[in-house]
Coordinates of C-alpha atoms in Angstrom, one line a residue:
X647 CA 0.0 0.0 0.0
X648 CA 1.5 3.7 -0.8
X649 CA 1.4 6.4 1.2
X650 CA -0.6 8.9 1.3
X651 CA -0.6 10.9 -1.7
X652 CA 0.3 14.1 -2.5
X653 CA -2.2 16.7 -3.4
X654 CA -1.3 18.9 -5.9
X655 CA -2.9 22.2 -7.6
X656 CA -5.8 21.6 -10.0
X657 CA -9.0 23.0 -10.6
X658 CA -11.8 22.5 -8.9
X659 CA -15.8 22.3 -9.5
X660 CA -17.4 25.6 -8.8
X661 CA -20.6 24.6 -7.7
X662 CA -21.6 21.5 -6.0
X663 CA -24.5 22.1 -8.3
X664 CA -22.0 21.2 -11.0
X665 CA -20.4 18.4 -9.8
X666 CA -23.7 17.1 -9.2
X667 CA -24.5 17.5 -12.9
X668 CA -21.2 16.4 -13.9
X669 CA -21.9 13.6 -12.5
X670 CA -25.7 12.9 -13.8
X671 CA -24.5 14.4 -17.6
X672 CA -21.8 11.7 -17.5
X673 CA -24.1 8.9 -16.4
X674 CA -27.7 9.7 -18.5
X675 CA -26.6 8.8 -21.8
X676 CA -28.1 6.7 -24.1
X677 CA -28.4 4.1 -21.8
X678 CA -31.4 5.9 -20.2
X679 CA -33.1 7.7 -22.8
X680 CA -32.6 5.0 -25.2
X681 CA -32.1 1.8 -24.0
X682 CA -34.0 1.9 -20.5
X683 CA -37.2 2.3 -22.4
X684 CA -36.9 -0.7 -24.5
X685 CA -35.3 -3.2 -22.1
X686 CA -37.7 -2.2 -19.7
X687 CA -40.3 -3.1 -22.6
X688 CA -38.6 -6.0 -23.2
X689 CA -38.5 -7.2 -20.0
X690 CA -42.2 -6.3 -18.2
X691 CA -42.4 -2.9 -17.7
X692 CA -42.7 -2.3 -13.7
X693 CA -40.9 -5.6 -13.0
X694 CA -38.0 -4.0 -14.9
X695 CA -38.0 -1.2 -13.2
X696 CA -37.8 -2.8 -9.6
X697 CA -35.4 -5.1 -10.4
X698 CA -33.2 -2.4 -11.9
X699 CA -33.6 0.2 -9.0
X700 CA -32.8 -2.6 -6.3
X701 CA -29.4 -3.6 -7.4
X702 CA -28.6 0.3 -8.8
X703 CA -28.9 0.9 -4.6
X704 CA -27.1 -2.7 -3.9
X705 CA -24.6 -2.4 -6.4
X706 CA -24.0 1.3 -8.1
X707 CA -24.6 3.1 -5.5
X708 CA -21.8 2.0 -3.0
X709 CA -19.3 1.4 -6.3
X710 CA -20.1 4.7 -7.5
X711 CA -19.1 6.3 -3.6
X712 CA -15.8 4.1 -3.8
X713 CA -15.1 5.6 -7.1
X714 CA -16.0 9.2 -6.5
X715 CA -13.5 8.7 -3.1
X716 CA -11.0 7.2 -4.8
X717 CA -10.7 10.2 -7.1
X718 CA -11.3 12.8 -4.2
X719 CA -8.7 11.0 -1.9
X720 CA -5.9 10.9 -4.2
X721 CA -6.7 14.1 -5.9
X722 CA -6.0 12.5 -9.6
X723 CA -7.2 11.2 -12.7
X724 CA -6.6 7.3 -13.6
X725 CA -3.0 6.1 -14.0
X726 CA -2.1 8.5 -11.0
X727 CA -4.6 7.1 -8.5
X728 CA -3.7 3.3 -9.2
X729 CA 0.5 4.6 -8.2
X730 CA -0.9 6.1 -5.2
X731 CA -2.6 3.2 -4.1
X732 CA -0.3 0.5 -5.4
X733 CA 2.8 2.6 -5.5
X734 CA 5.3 2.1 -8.7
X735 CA 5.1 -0.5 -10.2
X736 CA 3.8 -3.0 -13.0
X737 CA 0.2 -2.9 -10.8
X738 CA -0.2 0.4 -12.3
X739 CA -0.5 -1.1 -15.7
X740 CA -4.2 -2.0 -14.0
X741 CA -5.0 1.9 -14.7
X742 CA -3.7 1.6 -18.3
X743 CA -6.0 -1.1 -18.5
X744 CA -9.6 1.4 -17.5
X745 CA -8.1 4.0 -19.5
X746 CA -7.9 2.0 -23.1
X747 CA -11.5 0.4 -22.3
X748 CA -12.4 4.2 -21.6
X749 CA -10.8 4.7 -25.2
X750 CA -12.3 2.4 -27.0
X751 CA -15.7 2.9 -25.7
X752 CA -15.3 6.9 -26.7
X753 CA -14.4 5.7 -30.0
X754 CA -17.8 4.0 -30.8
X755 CA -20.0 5.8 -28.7
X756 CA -19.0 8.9 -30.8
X757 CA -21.2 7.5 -33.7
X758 CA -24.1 7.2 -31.6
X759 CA -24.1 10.9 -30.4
X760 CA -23.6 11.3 -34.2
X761 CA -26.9 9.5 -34.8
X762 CA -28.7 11.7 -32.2
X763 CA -27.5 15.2 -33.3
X764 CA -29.0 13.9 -36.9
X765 CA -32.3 13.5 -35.6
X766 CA -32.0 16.4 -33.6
X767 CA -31.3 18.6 -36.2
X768 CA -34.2 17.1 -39.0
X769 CA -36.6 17.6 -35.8
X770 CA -35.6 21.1 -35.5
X771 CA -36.6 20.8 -39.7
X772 CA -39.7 19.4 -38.9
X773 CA -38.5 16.2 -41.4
X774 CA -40.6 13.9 -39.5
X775 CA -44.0 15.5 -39.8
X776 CA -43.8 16.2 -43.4
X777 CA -45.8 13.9 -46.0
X778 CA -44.3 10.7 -47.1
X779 CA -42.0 10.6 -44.8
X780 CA -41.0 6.9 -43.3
X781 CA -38.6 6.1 -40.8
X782 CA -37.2 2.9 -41.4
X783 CA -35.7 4.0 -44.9
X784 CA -34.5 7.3 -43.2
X785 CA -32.6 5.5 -40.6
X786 CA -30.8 3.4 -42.9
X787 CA -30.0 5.8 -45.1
X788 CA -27.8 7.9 -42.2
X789 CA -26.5 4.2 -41.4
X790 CA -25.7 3.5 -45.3
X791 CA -24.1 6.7 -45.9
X792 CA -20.1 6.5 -44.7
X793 CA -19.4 9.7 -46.0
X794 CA -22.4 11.8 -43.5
X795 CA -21.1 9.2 -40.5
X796 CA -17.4 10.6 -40.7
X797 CA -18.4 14.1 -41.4
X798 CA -21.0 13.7 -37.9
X799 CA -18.9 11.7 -36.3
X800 CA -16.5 15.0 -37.0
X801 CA -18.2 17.3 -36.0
X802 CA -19.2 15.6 -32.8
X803 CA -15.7 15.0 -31.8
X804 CA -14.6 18.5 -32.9
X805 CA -17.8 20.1 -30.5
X806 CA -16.3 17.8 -27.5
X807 CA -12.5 18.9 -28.1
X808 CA -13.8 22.6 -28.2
X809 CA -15.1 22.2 -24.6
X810 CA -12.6 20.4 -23.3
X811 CA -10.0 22.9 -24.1
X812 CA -11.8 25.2 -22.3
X813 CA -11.0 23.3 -19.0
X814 CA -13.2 21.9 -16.2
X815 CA -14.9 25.1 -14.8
X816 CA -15.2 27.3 -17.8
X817 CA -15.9 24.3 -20.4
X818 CA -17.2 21.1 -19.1
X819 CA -19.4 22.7 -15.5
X820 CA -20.5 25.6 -17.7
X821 CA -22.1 22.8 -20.3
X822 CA -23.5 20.1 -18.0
X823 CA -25.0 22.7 -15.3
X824 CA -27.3 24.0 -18.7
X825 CA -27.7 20.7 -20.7
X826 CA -28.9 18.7 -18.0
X827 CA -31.8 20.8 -16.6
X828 CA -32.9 21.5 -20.4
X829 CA -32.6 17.5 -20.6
X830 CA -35.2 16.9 -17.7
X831 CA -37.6 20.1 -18.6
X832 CA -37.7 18.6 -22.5
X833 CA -38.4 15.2 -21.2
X834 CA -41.1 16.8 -18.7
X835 CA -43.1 18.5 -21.1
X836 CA -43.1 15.7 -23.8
X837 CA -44.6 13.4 -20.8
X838 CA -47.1 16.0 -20.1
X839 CA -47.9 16.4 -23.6
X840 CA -48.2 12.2 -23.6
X841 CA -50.5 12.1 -20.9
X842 CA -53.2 13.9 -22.6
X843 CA -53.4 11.4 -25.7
X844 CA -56.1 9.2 -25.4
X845 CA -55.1 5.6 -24.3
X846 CA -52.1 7.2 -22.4
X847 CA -53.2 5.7 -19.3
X848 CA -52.2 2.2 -20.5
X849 CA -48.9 3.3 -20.6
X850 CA -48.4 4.8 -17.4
X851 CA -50.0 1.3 -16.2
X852 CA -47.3 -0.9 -18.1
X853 CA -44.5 1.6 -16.3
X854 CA -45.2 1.2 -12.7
X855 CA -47.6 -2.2 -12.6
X856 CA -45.4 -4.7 -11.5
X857 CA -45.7 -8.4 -12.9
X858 CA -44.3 -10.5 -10.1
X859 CA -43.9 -13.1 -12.6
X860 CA -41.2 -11.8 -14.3
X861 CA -39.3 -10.7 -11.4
X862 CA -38.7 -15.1 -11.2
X863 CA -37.0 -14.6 -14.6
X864 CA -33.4 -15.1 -14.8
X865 CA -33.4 -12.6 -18.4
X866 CA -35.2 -9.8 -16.1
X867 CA -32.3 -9.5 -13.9
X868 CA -29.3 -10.1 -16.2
X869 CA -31.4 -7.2 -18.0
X870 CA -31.6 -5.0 -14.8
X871 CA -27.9 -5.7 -13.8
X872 CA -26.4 -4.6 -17.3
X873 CA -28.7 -1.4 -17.0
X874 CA -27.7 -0.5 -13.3
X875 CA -24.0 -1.0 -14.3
X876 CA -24.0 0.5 -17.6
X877 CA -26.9 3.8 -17.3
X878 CA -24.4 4.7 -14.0
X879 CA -20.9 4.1 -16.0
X880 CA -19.4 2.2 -12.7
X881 CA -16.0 1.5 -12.7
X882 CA -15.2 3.3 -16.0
X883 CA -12.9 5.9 -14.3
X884 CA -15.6 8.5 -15.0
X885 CA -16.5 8.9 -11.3
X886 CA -13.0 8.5 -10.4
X887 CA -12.0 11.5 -12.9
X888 CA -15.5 13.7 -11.6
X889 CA -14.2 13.0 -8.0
X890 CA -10.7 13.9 -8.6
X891 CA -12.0 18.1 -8.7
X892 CA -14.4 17.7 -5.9
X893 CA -13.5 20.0 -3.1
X894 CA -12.1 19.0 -0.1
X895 CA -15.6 19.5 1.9
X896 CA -17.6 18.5 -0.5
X897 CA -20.1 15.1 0.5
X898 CA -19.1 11.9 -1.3
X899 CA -22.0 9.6 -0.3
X900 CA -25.1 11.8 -0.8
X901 CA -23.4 14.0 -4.1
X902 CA -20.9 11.3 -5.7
X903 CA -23.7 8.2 -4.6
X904 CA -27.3 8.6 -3.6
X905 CA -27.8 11.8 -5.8
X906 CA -26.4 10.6 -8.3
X907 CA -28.5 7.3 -8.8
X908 CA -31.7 9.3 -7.9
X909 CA -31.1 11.7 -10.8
X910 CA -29.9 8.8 -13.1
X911 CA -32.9 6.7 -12.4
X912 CA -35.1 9.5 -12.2
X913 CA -34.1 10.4 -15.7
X914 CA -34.6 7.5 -17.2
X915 CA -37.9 6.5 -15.6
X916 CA -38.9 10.1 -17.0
X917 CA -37.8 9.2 -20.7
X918 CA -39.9 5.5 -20.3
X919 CA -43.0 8.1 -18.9
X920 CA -42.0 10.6 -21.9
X921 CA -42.3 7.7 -24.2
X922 CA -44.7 4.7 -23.1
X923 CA -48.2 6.7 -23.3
X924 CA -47.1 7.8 -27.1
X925 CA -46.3 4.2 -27.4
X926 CA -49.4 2.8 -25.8
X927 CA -51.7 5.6 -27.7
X928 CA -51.0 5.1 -30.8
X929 CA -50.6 1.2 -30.7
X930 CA -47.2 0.4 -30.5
X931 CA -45.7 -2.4 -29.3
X932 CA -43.6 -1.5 -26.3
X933 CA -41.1 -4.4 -27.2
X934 CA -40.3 -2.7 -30.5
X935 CA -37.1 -3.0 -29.4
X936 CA -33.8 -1.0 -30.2
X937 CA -35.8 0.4 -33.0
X938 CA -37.9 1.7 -30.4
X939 CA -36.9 5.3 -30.6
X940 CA -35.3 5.6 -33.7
X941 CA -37.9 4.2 -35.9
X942 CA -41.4 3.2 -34.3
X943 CA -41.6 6.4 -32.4
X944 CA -40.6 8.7 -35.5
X945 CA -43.7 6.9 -37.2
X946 CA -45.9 8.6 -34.8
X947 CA -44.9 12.3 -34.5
X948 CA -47.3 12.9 -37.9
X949 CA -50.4 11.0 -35.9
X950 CA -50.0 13.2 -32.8
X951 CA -51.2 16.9 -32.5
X952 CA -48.1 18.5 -31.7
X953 CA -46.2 15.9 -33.2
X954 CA -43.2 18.4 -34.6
X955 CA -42.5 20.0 -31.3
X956 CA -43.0 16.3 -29.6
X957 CA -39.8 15.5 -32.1
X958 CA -37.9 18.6 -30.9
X959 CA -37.9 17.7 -27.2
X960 CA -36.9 13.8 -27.3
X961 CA -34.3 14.1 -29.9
X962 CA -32.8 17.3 -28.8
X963 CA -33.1 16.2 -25.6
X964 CA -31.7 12.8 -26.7
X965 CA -28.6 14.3 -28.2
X966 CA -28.1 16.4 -25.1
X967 CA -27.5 13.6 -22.9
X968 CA -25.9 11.6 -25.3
X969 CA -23.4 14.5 -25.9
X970 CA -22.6 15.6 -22.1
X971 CA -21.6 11.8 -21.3
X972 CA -19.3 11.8 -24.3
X973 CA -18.2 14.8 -22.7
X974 CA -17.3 13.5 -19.6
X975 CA -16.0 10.1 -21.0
X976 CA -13.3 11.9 -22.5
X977 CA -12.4 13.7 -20.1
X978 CA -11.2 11.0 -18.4
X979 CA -8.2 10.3 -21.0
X980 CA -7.8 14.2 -21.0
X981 CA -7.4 14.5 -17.1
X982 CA -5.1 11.7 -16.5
X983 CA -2.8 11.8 -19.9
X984 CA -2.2 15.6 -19.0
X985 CA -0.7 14.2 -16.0
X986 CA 1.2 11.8 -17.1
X987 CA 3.0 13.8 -20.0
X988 CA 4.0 17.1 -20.6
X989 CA 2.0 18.4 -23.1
X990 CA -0.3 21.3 -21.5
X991 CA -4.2 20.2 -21.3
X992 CA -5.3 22.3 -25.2
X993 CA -2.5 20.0 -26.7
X994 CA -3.7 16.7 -24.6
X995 CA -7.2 17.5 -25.4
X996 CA -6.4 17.5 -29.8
X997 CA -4.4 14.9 -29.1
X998 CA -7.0 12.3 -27.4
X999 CA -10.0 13.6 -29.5
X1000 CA -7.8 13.4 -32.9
X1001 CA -7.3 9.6 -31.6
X1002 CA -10.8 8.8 -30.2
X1003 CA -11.7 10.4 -33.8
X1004 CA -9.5 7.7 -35.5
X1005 CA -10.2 5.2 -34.0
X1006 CA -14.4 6.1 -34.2
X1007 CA -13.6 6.1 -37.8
X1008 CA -14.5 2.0 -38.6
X1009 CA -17.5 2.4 -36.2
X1010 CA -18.9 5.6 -38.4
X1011 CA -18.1 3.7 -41.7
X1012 CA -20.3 0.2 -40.7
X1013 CA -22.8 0.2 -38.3
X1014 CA -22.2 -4.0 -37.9
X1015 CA -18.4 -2.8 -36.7
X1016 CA -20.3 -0.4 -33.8
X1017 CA -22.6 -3.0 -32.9
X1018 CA -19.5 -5.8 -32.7
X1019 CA -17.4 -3.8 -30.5
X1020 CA -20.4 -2.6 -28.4
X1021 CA -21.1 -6.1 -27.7
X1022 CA -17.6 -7.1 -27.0
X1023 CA -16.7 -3.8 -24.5
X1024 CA -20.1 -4.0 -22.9
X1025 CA -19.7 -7.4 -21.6
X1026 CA -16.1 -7.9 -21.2
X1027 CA -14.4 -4.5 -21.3
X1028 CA -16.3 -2.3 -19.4
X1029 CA -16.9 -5.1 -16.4
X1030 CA -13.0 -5.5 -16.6
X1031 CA -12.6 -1.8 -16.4
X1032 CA -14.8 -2.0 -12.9
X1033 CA -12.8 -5.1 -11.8
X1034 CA -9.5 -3.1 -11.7
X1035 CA -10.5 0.0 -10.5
X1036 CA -13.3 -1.7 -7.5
X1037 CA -11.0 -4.1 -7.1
X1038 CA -7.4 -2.3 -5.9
X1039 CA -10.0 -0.4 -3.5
X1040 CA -11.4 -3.8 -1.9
X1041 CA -7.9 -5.6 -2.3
X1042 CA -5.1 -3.6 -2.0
X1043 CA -5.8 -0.5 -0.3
X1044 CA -8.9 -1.8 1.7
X1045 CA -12.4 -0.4 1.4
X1046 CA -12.7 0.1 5.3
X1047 CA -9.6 2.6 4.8
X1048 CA -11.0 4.6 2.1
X1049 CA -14.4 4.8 3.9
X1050 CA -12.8 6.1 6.7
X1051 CA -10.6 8.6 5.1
X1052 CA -12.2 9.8 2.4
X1053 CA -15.8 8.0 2.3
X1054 CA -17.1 9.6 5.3
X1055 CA -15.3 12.9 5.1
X1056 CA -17.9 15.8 5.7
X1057 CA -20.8 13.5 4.8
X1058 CA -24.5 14.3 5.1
X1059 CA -24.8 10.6 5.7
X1060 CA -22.7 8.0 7.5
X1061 CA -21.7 5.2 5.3
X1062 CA -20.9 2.2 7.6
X1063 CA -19.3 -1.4 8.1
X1064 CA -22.0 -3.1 5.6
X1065 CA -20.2 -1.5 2.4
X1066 CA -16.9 -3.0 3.0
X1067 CA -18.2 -6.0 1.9
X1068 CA -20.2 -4.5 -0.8
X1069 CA -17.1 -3.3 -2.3
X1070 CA -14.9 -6.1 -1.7
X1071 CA -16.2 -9.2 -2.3
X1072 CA -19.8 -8.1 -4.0
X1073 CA -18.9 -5.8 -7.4
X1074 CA -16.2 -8.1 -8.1
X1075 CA -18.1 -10.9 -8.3
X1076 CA -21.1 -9.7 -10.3
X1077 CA -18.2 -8.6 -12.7
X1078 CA -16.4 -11.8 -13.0
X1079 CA -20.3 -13.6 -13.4
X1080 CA -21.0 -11.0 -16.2
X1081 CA -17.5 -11.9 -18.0
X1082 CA -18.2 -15.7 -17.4
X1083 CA -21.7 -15.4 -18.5
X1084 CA -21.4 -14.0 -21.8
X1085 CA -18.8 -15.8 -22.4
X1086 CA -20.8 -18.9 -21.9
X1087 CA -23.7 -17.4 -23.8
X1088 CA -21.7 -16.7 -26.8
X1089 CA -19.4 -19.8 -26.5
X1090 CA -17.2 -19.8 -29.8
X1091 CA -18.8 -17.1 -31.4
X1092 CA -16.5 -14.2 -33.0
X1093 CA -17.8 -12.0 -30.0
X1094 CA -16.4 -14.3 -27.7
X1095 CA -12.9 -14.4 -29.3
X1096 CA -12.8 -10.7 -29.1
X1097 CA -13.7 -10.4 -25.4
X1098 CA -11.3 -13.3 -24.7
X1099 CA -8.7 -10.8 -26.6
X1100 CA -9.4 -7.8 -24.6
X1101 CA -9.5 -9.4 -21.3
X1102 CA -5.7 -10.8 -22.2
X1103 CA -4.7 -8.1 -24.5
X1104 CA -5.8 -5.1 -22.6
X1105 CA -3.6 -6.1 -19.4
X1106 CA -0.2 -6.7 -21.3
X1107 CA -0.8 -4.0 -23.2
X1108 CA -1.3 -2.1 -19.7
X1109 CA 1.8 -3.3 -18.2
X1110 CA 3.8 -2.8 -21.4
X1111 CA 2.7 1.0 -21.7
X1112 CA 4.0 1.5 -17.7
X1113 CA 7.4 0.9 -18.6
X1114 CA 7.5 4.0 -20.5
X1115 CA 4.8 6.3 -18.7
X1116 CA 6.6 4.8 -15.4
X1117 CA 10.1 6.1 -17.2
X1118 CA 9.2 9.8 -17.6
X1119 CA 10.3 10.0 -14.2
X1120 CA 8.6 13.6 -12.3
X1121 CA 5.1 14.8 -13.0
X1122 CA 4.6 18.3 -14.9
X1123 CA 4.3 20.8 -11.7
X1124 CA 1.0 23.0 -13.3
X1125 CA -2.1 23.4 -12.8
X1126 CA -3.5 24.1 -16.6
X1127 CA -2.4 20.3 -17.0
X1128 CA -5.2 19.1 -14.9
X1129 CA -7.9 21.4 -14.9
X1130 CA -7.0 24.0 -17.5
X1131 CA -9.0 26.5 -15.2
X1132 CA -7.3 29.0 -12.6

């Protein structure tokens, strides 16, 4: 176990107003406007929900305060707060690990926000109301056309490293503390505007009644696990990075936990409310599916009075949250490779978002590429992500010294003994099941391979990259490298 670690000058959140939407921007993604809504159609509305909300309070919660700590305590992004925990050493390789899973996901997830700010725009045209226009053809025609992808997928990219550059008070706070309330007031007044079709109430009944038959189905909670772990983005070093500016008196449990899953779940049950009485009004299916939002919900904006401004509010709304998590998923390589090198923080942030943007490239050309290494990440590469990063907390520096020295630091609540555990022995082991399940679930398959190749890869890779980060020898001593803010 190191010492402990050295704080050094870096910016700080304003606001714990904006920390607390950093940290809900970063989470609310398209995980909860997108794919809560059709898992939880998938998978018996209010029975969904339930399962989902109990292990986000078993599971995220307590990972999410052991994250947010972690970064708080050691007062750095990634690869720095594995050496202050583990010391130098090969272990730190563990942190290159989160931070090329962080990469990779940027690099696909790009795309999607690139999707998003398509549809936001032809709703701001009013596309989807006009005569003749069908959805299905109009979707494939963004996901046939290469050239648009790139030229999105550049722009989106080029938005993100205009932000970042700005630094964490003046670019990133200054976004999320306006995009996220806009996010919840759009997805408000659509669910109004829902509510007052007529069969709406059948949706609002699918939401919240529970079917205690499906909470005996295995698929229901695999379901609810993978959206508890992925909506909140636990383990991905997000948290960590978010934490790493908190102030010193700031509250870790309430802010970095309990807040944070209220306003992520909150969000997404909103987006299912904002989108189940349109669904159930109009006659749609809500298993539809992935095609859910992007194609049998487009159908019915023409049906619906209102239908054009309906369109505005999800899909700008929709590209708002998809954009502030990009936001803050990047940041994470920004934070800690400013650290690590010498480059100042406007020359770390072209050079992470021209990467991200390379690499995005294959996933903007072929929507099957996207879909493969979505598939591969999500169930192998982000859960080992949250295995390294939960796991040097439970194993190597100990979760009952973190919750006594950072954890429970000014806190509005007292975390106590019962979350050692939690972090130790629980997380972990819900990680290695998901790894292990998938893997026996796609036994063979080309998806398989590729998880197989990350969860090998990724660590040598790690350990090989330490030798030179390791090498550089003493930090850069200023604060524009962290934070880029005064």
């Amino acid at each position: 176990m190191a010492d402990v670690p050295t704080k050094t000058a870096r910016a700080e959140w304003g606001t714990r107003f904006g920390f607390l939407m950093a940290m809900i921007g970063a989470m609310v993604g398209a995980g909860n406007i997108w794919r809560f809504p059709y898992v939880m159609g998938n998978n018996g509305g209010g029975a969904f929900v339930l399962a989902f909300l109990v292990l986000l309070f078993l599971l995220a919660v307590p990972g999410l305060m052991a994250e947010v700590a972690l970064g708080r305590y050691t007062n750095k992004g990634v690869i720095g707060a594995f050496r202050d925990v583990v010391g130098r050493g090969g272990m730190v390789g563990l942190g290159v690990v989160v931070l090329l899973v962080n990469i990779a996901l940027m690099s696909y997830y790009s795309p999607v926000i690139a999707w998003t700010l398509y549809y936001a725009v032809h709703s701001l045209l009013f596309t989807f109301t006009q005569p003749g226009f069908e959805a299905e053809p109009f979707m494939l025609g963004l996901f046939d056309n290469a050239a648009l992808m790139i030229g999105l997928h550049t722009v989106v990219m080029g938005s993100i490293a205009a932000i970042l550059a700005l630094g964490i008070r003046r670019g990133v706070e200054r976004i999320v503390v306006y995009a996220v309330p806009a996010l919840v007031i759009a997805l408000a007044v659509m669910t109004i505007r829902g509510l007052t079709l007529d069969g709406a109430s059948e949706g609002i009944a699918f939401a919240f009644t529970i079917d205690w038959a499906f909470l005996t189905y295995s698929d229901t909670w695999i379901a609810a696990l993978g959206q508890a772990l992925f909506s909140t983005g636990l383990g991905w070093g997000i948290a960590l990075t978010v934490g790493s500016y908190l102030r010193e008196y700031d509250d870790v449990p309430l802010g970095g936990g309990v807040f944070t899953a209220i306003g992520e779940s909150s969000i997404g049950i909103l987006a299912a409310l904002a989108i189940f009485p349109i669904v159930f009004a109009v006659g749609i299916e809500p298993d539809a599916g992935a095609g859910l939002a992007f194609v049998s919900l487009v159908e019915v904006f023409p049906e619906i009075p209102l239908g054009g401004l309906v369109a505005i509010l999800f899909f700008v709304g929709f590209f708002l949250a998809t954009f502030t998590s990009g936001l803050l998923i990047t940041e994470v390589s920004v934070t800690t490779l400013a650290e690590e090198t010498r480059f100042t923080r406007t020359q770390t942030v072209l050079g992470v978002c021209g990467g991200i943007w390379l690499l995005g490239l294959p996933s903007a050309y072929s929507v099957d590429i996207l879909d493969y290494l979505d598939f591969v990440f999500g169930n192998w590469g982000l859960p080992l992500a949250t295995l390294m990063i939960i796991g040097i907390i439970g194993w190597v520096m100990g979760p009952e010294r973190l919750r006594l020295l950072a954890v429970n630091q000014n806190a509005g609540i007292h975390v106590g003994r019962w979350w050692n555990p939690v972090i130790k022995y629980v997380i972990p082991t819900v990680m290695l099941f998901i790894m292990a399940y998938f893997a026996w679930e796609n036994f063979g398959t080309a998806e398989m391979i590729g998880g197989m190749l990350v969860l090998v890869l990724f660590p040598i890779i790690g350990y090989a990259l330490m030798s030179v980060i390791e090498g550089r020898g003493e930090q850069p001593d200023t604060a524009d490298l962290t934070g880029g803010d005064d």
